[in-house]
PDB file of C-alpha atoms in Angstrom:
ATOM      1  CA  MET M   1       6.834 -28.212 -57.442  1.00 62.00           C
ATOM      2  CA  HIS M   2       7.815 -27.719 -53.830  1.00 76.00           C
ATOM      3  CA  ARG M   3       4.268 -26.691 -53.009  1.00 82.00           C
ATOM      4  CA  ALA M   4       3.000 -29.949 -54.534  1.00 83.00           C
ATOM      5  CA  ASP M   5       5.642 -31.914 -52.593  1.00 87.00           C
ATOM      6  CA  LYS M   6       4.612 -30.230 -49.351  1.00 90.00           C
ATOM      7  CA  ASN M   7       0.883 -30.664 -49.929  1.00 92.00           C
ATOM      8  CA  ILE M   8       1.074 -34.287 -51.045  1.00 94.00           C
ATOM      9  CA  SER M   9       3.429 -35.217 -48.207  1.00 96.00           C
ATOM     10  CA  LEU M  10       1.086 -33.599 -45.670  1.00 97.00           C
ATOM     11  CA  VAL M  11      -1.854 -35.549 -47.098  1.00 97.00           C
ATOM     12  CA  LEU M  12       0.178 -38.780 -46.989  1.00 97.00           C
ATOM     13  CA  MET M  13       1.224 -38.136 -43.381  1.00 98.00           C
ATOM     14  CA  GLY M  14      -2.424 -37.569 -42.473  1.00 98.00           C
ATOM     15  CA  LEU M  15      -3.451 -40.782 -44.236  1.00 98.00           C
ATOM     16  CA  ALA M  16      -0.647 -42.680 -42.509  1.00 98.00           C
ATOM     17  CA  ILE M  17      -1.847 -41.507 -39.094  1.00 98.00           C
ATOM     18  CA  TYR M  18      -5.426 -42.456 -40.015  1.00 97.00           C
ATOM     19  CA  PHE M  19      -4.317 -45.927 -41.175  1.00 96.00           C
ATOM     20  CA  MET M  20      -2.215 -46.464 -38.025  1.00 96.00           C
ATOM     21  CA  TRP M  21      -5.160 -45.480 -35.852  1.00 95.00           C
ATOM     22  CA  HIS M  22      -7.429 -48.005 -37.584  1.00 94.00           C
ATOM     23  CA  ALA M  23      -4.754 -50.707 -37.649  1.00 93.00           C
ATOM     24  CA  LYS M  24      -4.420 -50.457 -33.854  1.00 92.00           C
ATOM     25  CA  GLU M  25      -7.934 -51.918 -33.559  1.00 92.00           C
ATOM     26  CA  LEU M  26      -6.391 -55.271 -34.556  1.00 90.00           C
ATOM     27  CA  PRO M  27      -3.340 -56.887 -32.974  1.00 89.00           C
ATOM     28  CA  ILE M  28      -0.185 -55.430 -34.506  1.00 87.00           C
ATOM     29  CA  GLY M  29       2.277 -57.803 -32.867  1.00 86.00           C
ATOM     30  CA  TRP M  30       3.079 -61.444 -33.425  1.00 85.00           C
ATOM     31  CA  VAL M  31       0.229 -63.771 -32.451  1.00 84.00           C
ATOM     32  CA  PRO M  32       1.597 -67.133 -31.236  1.00 86.00           C
ATOM     33  CA  SER M  33       0.807 -69.954 -33.679  1.00 80.00           C
ATOM     34  CA  ASP M  34      -0.960 -67.522 -36.030  1.00 79.00           C
ATOM     35  CA  GLY M  35       1.826 -65.237 -37.217  1.00 80.00           C
ATOM     36  CA  PRO M  36       1.471 -61.473 -37.451  1.00 85.00           C
ATOM     37  CA  GLY M  37      -1.716 -59.906 -36.142  1.00 85.00           C
ATOM     38  CA  GLY M  38      -4.282 -58.563 -38.570  1.00 86.00           C
ATOM     39  CA  GLY M  39      -3.112 -55.001 -38.030  1.00 89.00           C
ATOM     40  CA  ALA M  40       0.627 -55.657 -38.272  1.00 90.00           C
ATOM     41  CA  PHE M  41       1.179 -54.975 -41.962  1.00 90.00           C
ATOM     42  CA  PRO M  42      -1.155 -51.969 -42.187  1.00 93.00           C
ATOM     43  CA  PHE M  43       0.356 -50.433 -39.049  1.00 95.00           C
ATOM     44  CA  TRP M  44       4.026 -50.863 -39.927  1.00 94.00           C
ATOM     45  CA  LEU M  45       3.538 -49.923 -43.567  1.00 96.00           C
ATOM     46  CA  SER M  46       1.766 -46.785 -42.349  1.00 97.00           C
ATOM     47  CA  VAL M  47       4.718 -45.979 -40.086  1.00 97.00           C
ATOM     48  CA  ILE M  48       7.040 -46.300 -43.095  1.00 98.00           C
ATOM     49  CA  LEU M  49       4.667 -44.152 -45.175  1.00 98.00           C
ATOM     50  CA  PHE M  50       4.580 -41.486 -42.458  1.00 98.00           C
ATOM     51  CA  PHE M  51       8.360 -41.194 -42.150  1.00 98.00           C
ATOM     52  CA  SER M  52       8.850 -41.295 -45.926  1.00 98.00           C
ATOM     53  CA  ALA M  53       6.347 -38.470 -46.375  1.00 97.00           C
ATOM     54  CA  LEU M  54       8.001 -36.568 -43.523  1.00 97.00           C
ATOM     55  CA  GLY M  55      11.325 -36.878 -45.351  1.00 96.00           C
ATOM     56  CA  VAL M  56       9.770 -35.485 -48.539  1.00 94.00           C
ATOM     57  CA  PHE M  57       8.194 -32.632 -46.571  1.00 94.00           C
ATOM     58  CA  LEU M  58      11.470 -31.686 -44.856  1.00 93.00           C
ATOM     59  CA  SER M  59      13.327 -31.926 -48.162  1.00 90.00           C
ATOM     60  CA  ALA M  60      10.791 -29.595 -49.796  1.00 87.00           C
ATOM     61  CA  LEU M  61      11.221 -27.101 -46.945  1.00 87.00           C
ATOM     62  CA  ARG M  62      15.003 -27.045 -47.418  1.00 86.00           C
ATOM     63  CA  ALA M  63      14.910 -26.896 -51.226  1.00 80.00           C
ATOM     64  CA  SER M  64      16.068 -23.779 -53.006  1.00 68.00           C
ATOM     65  CA  LYS M  65      13.570 -21.328 -54.429  1.00 69.00           C
ATOM     66  CA  GLN M  66      15.190 -21.606 -57.893  1.00 62.00           C
ATOM     67  CA  LYS M  67      13.858 -25.118 -58.380  1.00 65.00           C
ATOM     68  CA  ALA M  68      10.395 -24.238 -57.117  1.00 62.00           C
ATOM     69  CA  ASN M  69       9.013 -23.582 -60.616  1.00 67.00           C
ATOM     70  CA  ILE M  70       9.944 -26.962 -62.084  1.00 70.00           C
ATOM     71  CA  PRO M  71       6.774 -28.698 -63.328  1.00 71.00           C
ATOM     72  CA  PHE M  72       5.472 -31.518 -61.160  1.00 68.00           C
ATOM     73  CA  PHE M  73       5.368 -33.910 -64.144  1.00 75.00           C
ATOM     74  CA  GLU M  74       7.323 -33.792 -67.362  1.00 81.00           C
ATOM     75  CA  PRO M  75       5.077 -34.660 -70.348  1.00 81.00           C
ATOM     76  CA  GLU M  76       6.862 -37.967 -71.083  1.00 84.00           C
ATOM     77  CA  THR M  77       6.499 -38.962 -67.429  1.00 89.00           C
ATOM     78  CA  VAL M  78       2.700 -38.790 -67.625  1.00 90.00           C
ATOM     79  CA  SER M  79       2.702 -41.408 -70.382  1.00 91.00           C
ATOM     80  CA  SER M  80       4.931 -43.788 -68.401  1.00 94.00           C
ATOM     81  CA  VAL M  81       2.927 -43.378 -65.204  1.00 93.00           C
ATOM     82  CA  THR M  82      -0.318 -43.984 -67.099  1.00 94.00           C
ATOM     83  CA  LYS M  83       0.988 -47.183 -68.726  1.00 96.00           C
ATOM     84  CA  VAL M  84       2.252 -48.602 -65.426  1.00 97.00           C
ATOM     85  CA  SER M  85      -0.961 -47.609 -63.618  1.00 97.00           C
ATOM     86  CA  ILE M  86      -3.059 -49.430 -66.215  1.00 98.00           C
ATOM     87  CA  ALA M  87      -0.791 -52.486 -65.952  1.00 98.00           C
ATOM     88  CA  ILE M  88      -1.146 -52.532 -62.160  1.00 98.00           C
ATOM     89  CA  PHE M  89      -4.924 -52.209 -62.467  1.00 98.00           C
ATOM     90  CA  VAL M  90      -5.024 -55.136 -64.921  1.00 98.00           C
ATOM     91  CA  THR M  91      -2.769 -57.176 -62.617  1.00 98.00           C
ATOM     92  CA  VAL M  92      -5.082 -56.657 -59.654  1.00 97.00           C
ATOM     93  CA  ALA M  93      -8.132 -57.382 -61.828  1.00 97.00           C
ATOM     94  CA  ILE M  94      -6.810 -60.768 -62.988  1.00 97.00           C
ATOM     95  CA  MET M  95      -5.627 -61.913 -59.536  1.00 96.00           C
ATOM     96  CA  ALA M  96      -8.989 -63.418 -58.600  1.00 94.00           C
ATOM     97  CA  THR M  97      -9.140 -65.468 -61.799  1.00 97.00           C
ATOM     98  CA  LEU M  98      -5.543 -66.421 -62.556  1.00 97.00           C
ATOM     99  CA  GLY M  99      -4.178 -66.099 -59.042  1.00 96.00           C
ATOM    100  CA  THR M 100      -1.670 -63.809 -57.413  1.00 97.00           C
ATOM    101  CA  TYR M 101       1.375 -65.681 -58.626  1.00 97.00           C
ATOM    102  CA  VAL M 102       0.412 -65.831 -62.301  1.00 97.00           C
ATOM    103  CA  ALA M 103      -0.707 -62.186 -62.242  1.00 98.00           C
ATOM    104  CA  LEU M 104       2.562 -61.169 -60.582  1.00 98.00           C
ATOM    105  CA  LEU M 105       4.583 -63.163 -63.102  1.00 98.00           C
ATOM    106  CA  LEU M 106       2.743 -61.572 -66.047  1.00 98.00           C
ATOM    107  CA  PHE M 107       3.118 -58.063 -64.613  1.00 98.00           C
ATOM    108  CA  LEU M 108       6.822 -58.498 -63.960  1.00 98.00           C
ATOM    109  CA  PHE M 109       7.378 -59.890 -67.458  1.00 98.00           C
ATOM    110  CA  TRP M 110       5.540 -56.952 -69.021  1.00 98.00           C
ATOM    111  CA  TYR M 111       7.247 -54.393 -66.790  1.00 97.00           C
ATOM    112  CA  LEU M 112      10.786 -55.698 -67.213  1.00 98.00           C
ATOM    113  CA  ARG M 113      10.848 -57.025 -70.775  1.00 97.00           C
ATOM    114  CA  ILE M 114       8.292 -54.951 -72.677  1.00 96.00           C
ATOM    115  CA  PHE M 115       8.124 -51.666 -70.758  1.00 96.00           C
ATOM    116  CA  GLY M 116      11.672 -51.635 -69.364  1.00 96.00           C
ATOM    117  CA  LYS M 117      13.338 -53.394 -72.318  1.00 96.00           C
ATOM    118  CA  HIS M 118      15.611 -55.453 -70.043  1.00 97.00           C
ATOM    119  CA  SER M 119      17.369 -58.607 -71.194  1.00 97.00           C
ATOM    120  CA  LEU M 120      15.465 -61.859 -71.431  1.00 97.00           C
ATOM    121  CA  LYS M 121      17.858 -63.458 -68.928  1.00 98.00           C
ATOM    122  CA  LEU M 122      17.243 -60.807 -66.242  1.00 97.00           C
ATOM    123  CA  THR M 123      13.508 -60.835 -66.957  1.00 97.00           C
ATOM    124  CA  ALA M 124      13.316 -64.625 -66.648  1.00 97.00           C
ATOM    125  CA  ILE M 125      15.290 -64.689 -63.402  1.00 98.00           C
ATOM    126  CA  ILE M 126      13.207 -61.996 -61.701  1.00 98.00           C
ATOM    127  CA  THR M 127       9.822 -63.161 -63.003  1.00 97.00           C
ATOM    128  CA  LEU M 128      10.459 -66.719 -61.833  1.00 97.00           C
ATOM    129  CA  ILE M 129      12.131 -65.999 -58.479  1.00 98.00           C
ATOM    130  CA  THR M 130       9.745 -63.280 -57.262  1.00 98.00           C
ATOM    131  CA  PRO M 131       6.527 -65.380 -57.189  1.00 97.00           C
ATOM    132  CA  VAL M 132       8.421 -68.206 -55.462  1.00 96.00           C
ATOM    133  CA  PHE M 133       9.764 -65.782 -52.849  1.00 97.00           C
ATOM    134  CA  VAL M 134       6.300 -64.254 -52.347  1.00 97.00           C
ATOM    135  CA  PHE M 135       4.805 -67.731 -51.881  1.00 96.00           C
ATOM    136  CA  PHE M 136       7.338 -68.753 -49.245  1.00 94.00           C
ATOM    137  CA  PHE M 137       7.207 -65.383 -47.485  1.00 93.00           C
ATOM    138  CA  PHE M 138       3.437 -65.031 -47.245  1.00 92.00           C
ATOM    139  CA  GLU M 139       2.045 -68.547 -47.336  1.00 92.00           C
ATOM    140  CA  VAL M 140       4.739 -70.623 -45.666  1.00 91.00           C
ATOM    141  CA  THR M 141       6.391 -68.166 -43.274  1.00 89.00           C
ATOM    142  CA  LEU M 142       3.521 -65.837 -42.354  1.00 84.00           C
ATOM    143  CA  LYS M 143       0.669 -68.279 -43.068  1.00 85.00           C
ATOM    144  CA  ILE M 144      -1.207 -65.660 -45.086  1.00 87.00           C
ATOM    145  CA  LEU M 145      -2.967 -67.308 -48.021  1.00 90.00           C
ATOM    146  CA  LEU M 146      -3.079 -65.320 -51.237  1.00 94.00           C
ATOM    147  CA  PRO M 147      -5.677 -65.820 -53.984  1.00 96.00           C
ATOM    148  CA  LYS M 148      -4.724 -68.518 -56.462  1.00 96.00           C
ATOM    149  CA  GLY M 149      -7.739 -68.586 -58.757  1.00 95.00           C
ATOM    150  CA  ILE M 150      -7.712 -71.416 -61.278  1.00 97.00           C
ATOM    151  CA  THR M 151      -4.162 -72.380 -60.269  1.00 96.00           C
ATOM    152  CA  GLU M 152      -5.238 -73.543 -56.778  1.00 95.00           C
ATOM    153  CA  PRO M 153      -4.989 -77.300 -57.566  1.00 95.00           C
ATOM    154  CA  LEU M 154      -1.350 -76.822 -58.556  1.00 94.00           C
ATOM    155  CA  PHE M 155      -0.588 -75.754 -54.976  1.00 94.00           C
ATOM    156  CA  PHE M 156      -2.033 -78.836 -53.238  1.00 93.00           C
ATOM    157  CA  PRO M 157       1.295 -80.728 -53.296  1.00 94.00           C
ATOM    158  CA  LEU M 158       3.010 -77.693 -51.770  1.00 91.00           C
ATOM    159  CA  TYR M 159       0.340 -77.455 -49.071  1.00 89.00           C
ATOM    160  CA  ASN M 160       0.945 -81.115 -48.196  1.00 91.00           C
ATOM    161  CA  LEU M 161       4.664 -80.450 -48.034  1.00 91.00           C
ATOM    162  CA  PHE M 162       4.612 -77.293 -45.894  1.00 85.00           C
ATOM    163  CA  PHE M 163       1.425 -77.474 -43.803  1.00 81.00           C
TER     164      PHE M 163
END
């Protein structure tokens, strides 16, 4: 397992450097009256990715040899990862039609209530608050419009209020 950790973390560090290099072609700082530059999110997320992968790599170097033969995936883990991967793929696929906020709400409901078997109260709170937070963070604060699909007309009153 440590070999897989080392190899994957090296690949991720390489990808992070590649992404940072490409992100530098766009402004990565704050552009007055426009918000963050086009390269800001890719660059800073790549920095986080690089240091996270570096942490995994250093941890794998320090790990004991006894745990080196632990399988990379337990059999039940493969099933969970597959289900969540399919759900994420479906979420991304429906974003253009139903919009980011509806897709996010549906994914969170599925993930928390059906997959995670959390209470209806917790599921309702998180699935309702998260899309609202995402709207205010991206669209109002950063002025980055996200796809809304068929729900676009529902946002016109909010546009009039905030823009």
